[in-house]
C-alpha cells in the first residue's frame, strides 16, 4: 500500500481545511482535526484519517450538526452535563475537560456527562489530558450496537470502550484504553476500506460463524474480551454512558460509518479525581509501575502507544495515499 508522509502540523492543517470546507466553524474544525491526528499518531488508525470522508459526508447530510453549540450545565456541586447538540464529540469533550478540570480542583472530584454526542475516537487522548493536569481520569462511551450479550446472537452493546489515566511522578502519565470487544470496530472498517482481511477471532458473521471478511463482520457481531466478563463490563459502560447522560442506547444509535439517518445521540461519561490530598500519590504509583517494568517479559500498558507517538513526532505520519488524496479533494486542494 502506498503512503504519503505528513508532519503532524501538515496533517492537522489538511484535516482542519477539510472540515472548514464542509461548513464547520474554525474552532470546531480544529478540535476534530487535533483528535484525529493525535489518534493517527498513536497508531489508532481506525480513529484517524480513515474517518475523515465519513465525517465530512455526515456533516453534509446533517447526521452531524456541523454548527453545533455546546452547552455546559452545572447539575450538582461536582457534576456537569454537557450537551453536544448532535455535533462532533470533540468540541464537547474540550468543553467538558476544561470545565471539569477546574471543578475537580475545587471539589476534589468532577463528573462530566456528555449527551447527544457522536463518535469520540481514541479515549486515551481525553483521559491523558486530565492526567497532564494532575488528575486521575476515567472515561466510558457507548457506540452503535456491535456486540451480543454473552450467550446471545443479537447485538445489544457497542464495543463500549473504557479508559483510565493517572499522573506518575517523574514519568509520563500511565494511560489505559481498551475496547470491550477484542478489537475496536473501527479496525474492521479500516480493513474493509483497505481491502484486507481481518484476523480470525475478531468477529462473527450474521449466522454466528467465525469470519475473516470485514463485510461479514460488520454485518455480524464483534467478540468480547474475557467472554462473559467482557459483556458484563459492556453493560456497565452502557448504563454509565446512556442512562446517566440521557443518550441513545447502542441499539438505538445509528452508524458512525455512513451518512444515512438521524444523529446517533450516543453518550460519554468522564470522572476526574484530584489525588492532591494524598501527598505521595504520584510517587506510590511510580513505585508500583517501576516494579512491574523491572519484571522480565512484563510490559506496561501504553508502551507501544508512546513509541508510536514519538516516531510520529520525529518522522511524521505515513498515511495511505488514498486517504490523503481524498482529504485534499474534500478540502478543495486538488
XYZ file of C-alpha atoms in Angstrom:
334
model
C 0.000 0.000 0.000
C 1.425 3.388 -0.992
C 1.632 6.088 1.644
C 2.266 9.806 1.953
C 4.362 11.134 4.849
C 2.904 14.196 6.573
C 4.212 16.057 9.601
C 1.737 16.360 12.463
C 1.218 20.047 11.689
C 0.686 19.327 7.982
C -1.847 16.629 8.819
C -3.740 18.898 11.178
C -3.775 21.785 8.702
C -5.112 19.482 5.978
C -7.884 17.997 8.109
C -8.898 21.377 9.514
C -9.269 22.564 5.908
C -11.484 19.544 5.139
C -13.930 20.327 7.913
C -13.951 24.067 7.283
C -14.724 23.303 3.622
C -17.591 21.137 4.876
C -19.077 24.139 6.670
C -17.768 23.500 10.183
C -16.659 26.624 12.133
C -12.896 27.031 12.506
C -12.709 26.239 16.233
C -14.713 23.026 15.896
C -12.823 22.009 12.752
C -9.528 22.415 14.625
C -10.850 20.403 17.581
C -11.847 17.491 15.339
C -8.594 17.535 13.363
C -6.484 17.601 16.558
C -8.217 14.473 17.832
C -7.936 12.591 14.532
C -4.264 13.440 14.089
C -3.493 12.526 17.709
C -5.192 9.148 17.230
C -3.286 8.536 13.998
C -0.020 9.404 15.764
C -0.745 6.860 18.499
C -1.255 4.136 15.918
C -5.040 4.162 16.308
C -5.625 4.057 12.556
C -9.328 3.324 12.941
C -9.789 6.700 14.644
C -7.661 8.800 12.305
C -7.610 9.584 8.591
C -9.904 6.646 7.826
C -12.762 8.615 9.469
C -12.399 11.852 7.505
C -14.613 11.153 4.486
C -17.319 9.612 6.687
C -17.304 12.637 8.982
C -17.491 15.082 6.071
C -20.381 13.156 4.484
C -22.267 13.147 7.779
C -21.863 16.910 8.165
C -23.225 17.331 4.645
C -26.239 15.081 5.329
C -26.954 16.629 8.737
C -26.243 13.454 10.686
C -23.542 15.530 12.384
C -24.604 19.067 13.262
C -21.585 20.984 11.978
C -22.868 24.197 13.585
C -23.484 22.619 16.991
C -23.470 24.880 20.031
C -22.037 23.002 23.023
C -23.774 23.801 26.303
C -22.278 23.148 29.767
C -24.622 22.981 32.754
C -23.845 22.515 36.464
C -26.275 19.940 37.833
C -24.738 19.483 41.285
C -21.660 20.788 43.132
C -19.375 18.258 41.420
C -21.481 17.286 38.398
C -21.641 18.737 34.895
C -23.898 17.956 31.961
C -22.537 18.799 28.513
C -24.938 18.850 25.560
C -23.029 18.141 22.326
C -26.055 19.358 20.311
C -25.822 16.413 17.873
C -22.412 17.669 16.733
C -18.916 16.246 16.858
C -17.902 14.762 20.204
C -14.538 16.547 20.300
C -15.672 20.148 20.974
C -17.963 18.770 23.694
C -15.045 16.853 25.192
C -12.908 20.008 25.088
C -15.605 21.913 26.979
C -16.101 19.057 29.450
C -12.409 18.730 30.259
C -11.871 22.477 30.595
C -14.827 22.926 32.963
C -14.348 19.572 34.696
C -10.673 20.162 35.466
C -11.453 23.475 37.149
C -14.361 21.934 39.069
C -12.272 18.970 40.199
C -9.570 21.261 41.560
C -12.158 22.884 43.866
C -14.372 19.893 44.693
C -11.839 17.050 44.654
C -13.873 15.149 42.084
C -15.890 16.011 38.978
C -18.400 14.078 36.892
C -18.780 15.124 33.244
C -21.782 13.590 31.444
C -21.920 14.282 27.688
C -25.166 13.683 25.820
C -26.398 13.997 22.219
C -22.884 13.154 21.052
C -21.104 11.286 18.274
C -18.026 9.076 17.770
C -15.350 10.128 20.285
C -12.327 8.394 18.783
C -9.422 7.332 20.977
C -10.380 7.775 24.638
C -6.696 7.692 25.577
C -6.288 11.243 24.273
C -9.000 12.611 26.539
C -8.049 10.897 29.809
C -4.396 11.766 29.249
C -5.377 15.445 29.236
C -6.803 15.002 32.737
C -3.651 13.217 33.907
C -1.486 16.007 32.469
C -3.494 18.387 34.682
C -2.540 16.291 37.730
C -5.837 14.399 37.923
C -6.892 10.768 37.728
C -9.176 10.327 34.734
C -11.791 7.705 33.886
C -13.904 7.667 30.718
C -16.557 5.407 29.216
C -18.522 5.700 25.977
C -21.191 3.758 24.151
C -21.198 3.120 20.427
C -23.736 1.731 17.931
C -24.664 -1.908 18.545
C -21.968 -4.377 17.577
C -21.695 -6.974 20.359
C -24.183 -9.535 21.681
C -24.715 -10.326 25.366
C -22.853 -13.483 26.332
C -24.836 -16.434 25.037
C -26.922 -14.282 22.697
C -26.621 -13.718 18.949
C -28.237 -10.302 18.529
C -26.119 -7.194 19.052
C -27.170 -5.094 22.049
C -23.985 -3.340 23.144
C -21.494 -1.281 21.249
C -17.803 -2.011 21.564
C -18.193 0.363 24.538
C -14.619 1.448 25.320
C -13.257 2.359 28.723
C -10.118 4.349 29.561
C -8.060 5.367 32.591
C -5.122 7.710 33.104
C -3.096 8.769 36.094
C -0.164 11.071 36.827
C 3.093 9.255 37.615
C 5.836 11.103 39.459
C 8.836 11.619 37.214
C 7.258 9.936 34.205
C 4.609 10.384 31.530
C 1.080 9.524 32.673
C 0.004 5.901 32.670
C -2.806 5.568 30.116
C -5.011 2.504 29.639
C -7.536 2.483 26.779
C -9.421 -0.583 25.686
C -12.435 -1.581 23.699
C -14.607 -4.219 25.356
C -14.680 -6.105 22.099
C -11.463 -7.940 21.245
C -10.644 -5.061 18.895
C -12.301 -1.733 18.166
C -14.882 -1.929 15.356
C -13.027 0.912 13.613
C -10.226 -1.579 12.863
C -12.701 -3.736 10.970
C -13.919 -0.724 8.984
C -10.312 0.283 8.287
C -9.656 -3.234 6.936
C -12.753 -3.000 4.743
C -11.595 0.316 3.282
C -8.090 -1.058 2.735
C -9.457 -4.218 1.093
C -7.750 -6.555 3.562
C -8.973 -9.492 5.651
C -9.270 -9.367 9.442
C -7.728 -11.964 11.762
C -9.924 -14.835 12.882
C -11.202 -14.317 16.404
C -12.229 -10.687 15.991
C -15.828 -11.149 14.891
C -18.707 -13.427 13.891
C -20.906 -13.127 10.823
C -24.709 -12.750 10.936
C -25.065 -16.524 11.349
C -22.735 -16.645 14.343
C -19.845 -18.202 12.431
C -16.236 -17.019 12.683
C -15.201 -14.774 9.794
C -12.158 -13.029 8.380
C -14.234 -10.967 5.923
C -14.674 -7.388 7.197
C -18.016 -7.006 5.366
C -19.396 -10.113 7.061
C -18.001 -8.923 10.389
C -19.696 -5.547 10.061
C -22.962 -7.353 9.342
C -22.479 -9.643 12.334
C -21.174 -9.122 15.847
C -17.844 -8.387 17.494
C -16.432 -10.854 20.006
C -15.950 -9.550 23.568
C -12.785 -9.597 25.617
C -12.960 -12.022 28.517
C -16.097 -13.768 27.244
C -18.975 -13.227 29.726
C -16.905 -10.786 31.792
C -16.446 -8.561 28.756
C -20.156 -8.290 28.085
C -20.825 -7.613 31.790
C -18.419 -4.675 31.571
C -20.106 -3.557 28.340
C -23.427 -3.465 30.204
C -21.851 -1.338 32.942
C -20.487 1.103 30.356
C -23.827 1.178 28.528
C -25.595 2.326 31.696
C -22.990 4.937 32.610
C -22.799 6.357 29.070
C -26.513 6.366 28.236
C -28.879 6.257 31.203
C -26.694 8.757 33.057
C -26.370 11.143 30.095
C -29.872 10.827 28.608
C -28.386 9.451 25.391
C -29.451 6.724 22.976
C -28.810 3.090 23.816
C -26.460 1.283 21.449
C -29.478 -0.484 19.920
C -30.976 2.935 19.069
C -27.860 4.682 17.770
C -27.246 4.992 14.044
C -23.951 4.018 12.447
C -20.843 6.190 12.740
C -19.779 4.986 9.291
C -22.473 6.258 6.922
C -24.382 9.471 6.298
C -27.881 7.978 6.420
C -30.368 8.514 9.216
C -30.568 10.799 12.239
C -27.708 11.722 14.603
C -26.583 8.708 16.680
C -27.034 10.563 20.023
C -24.527 8.424 21.928
C -23.058 9.426 25.278
C -19.737 9.717 27.071
C -19.048 9.991 30.794
C -15.803 11.191 32.343
C -14.810 11.206 36.005
C -11.883 13.255 37.303
C -10.347 12.718 40.741
C -7.837 15.037 42.371
C -5.256 12.926 44.261
C -3.746 16.030 45.832
C -4.855 15.132 49.359
C -2.701 12.004 49.120
C 0.626 13.813 49.007
C 2.722 10.804 47.969
C 0.253 9.534 45.358
C 2.441 10.083 42.294
C 5.461 8.502 43.969
C 3.448 5.475 45.063
C 2.179 4.942 41.515
C 5.728 5.286 40.189
C 6.924 2.679 42.709
C 4.251 0.212 41.587
C 4.942 0.715 37.891
C 8.718 0.506 38.255
C 8.326 -2.857 39.950
C 6.244 -4.151 37.057
C 8.597 -2.719 34.439
C 11.532 -4.455 36.104
C 9.944 -7.891 35.699
C 11.389 -9.980 32.901
C 8.949 -10.090 29.988
C 6.463 -7.655 31.550
C 5.228 -4.632 29.614
C 3.298 -1.686 30.979
C 0.141 -0.579 29.137
C 0.717 2.273 26.704
C 4.331 1.438 25.838
C 3.632 0.950 22.141
C 1.371 4.000 22.097
C 4.143 6.252 23.420
C 6.661 4.769 20.983
C 4.288 5.331 18.051
C 3.718 8.921 19.080
C 7.455 9.595 19.451
C 8.003 8.149 15.976
C 5.247 10.327 14.526
C 6.616 13.454 16.199
C 10.115 12.758 14.871
C 9.356 11.439 11.395
C 5.734 12.280 10.607
C 2.724 10.122 9.770
C 2.707 7.540 6.978
C -0.881 7.878 5.743
C -2.355 5.722 2.960
C -2.242 7.726 -0.264
C -5.949 7.170 -0.891
C -6.844 8.907 2.383
C -4.561 11.880 1.706
C -5.894 12.333 -1.825
C -9.443 12.025 -0.523
C -8.794 14.673 2.154
C -7.188 17.058 -0.338
C -10.180 16.689 -2.659
C -12.623 17.341 0.187
C -10.635 20.426 1.191
C -10.732 21.723 -2.394
C -6.944 21.474 -2.752
C -6.914 19.399 -5.952
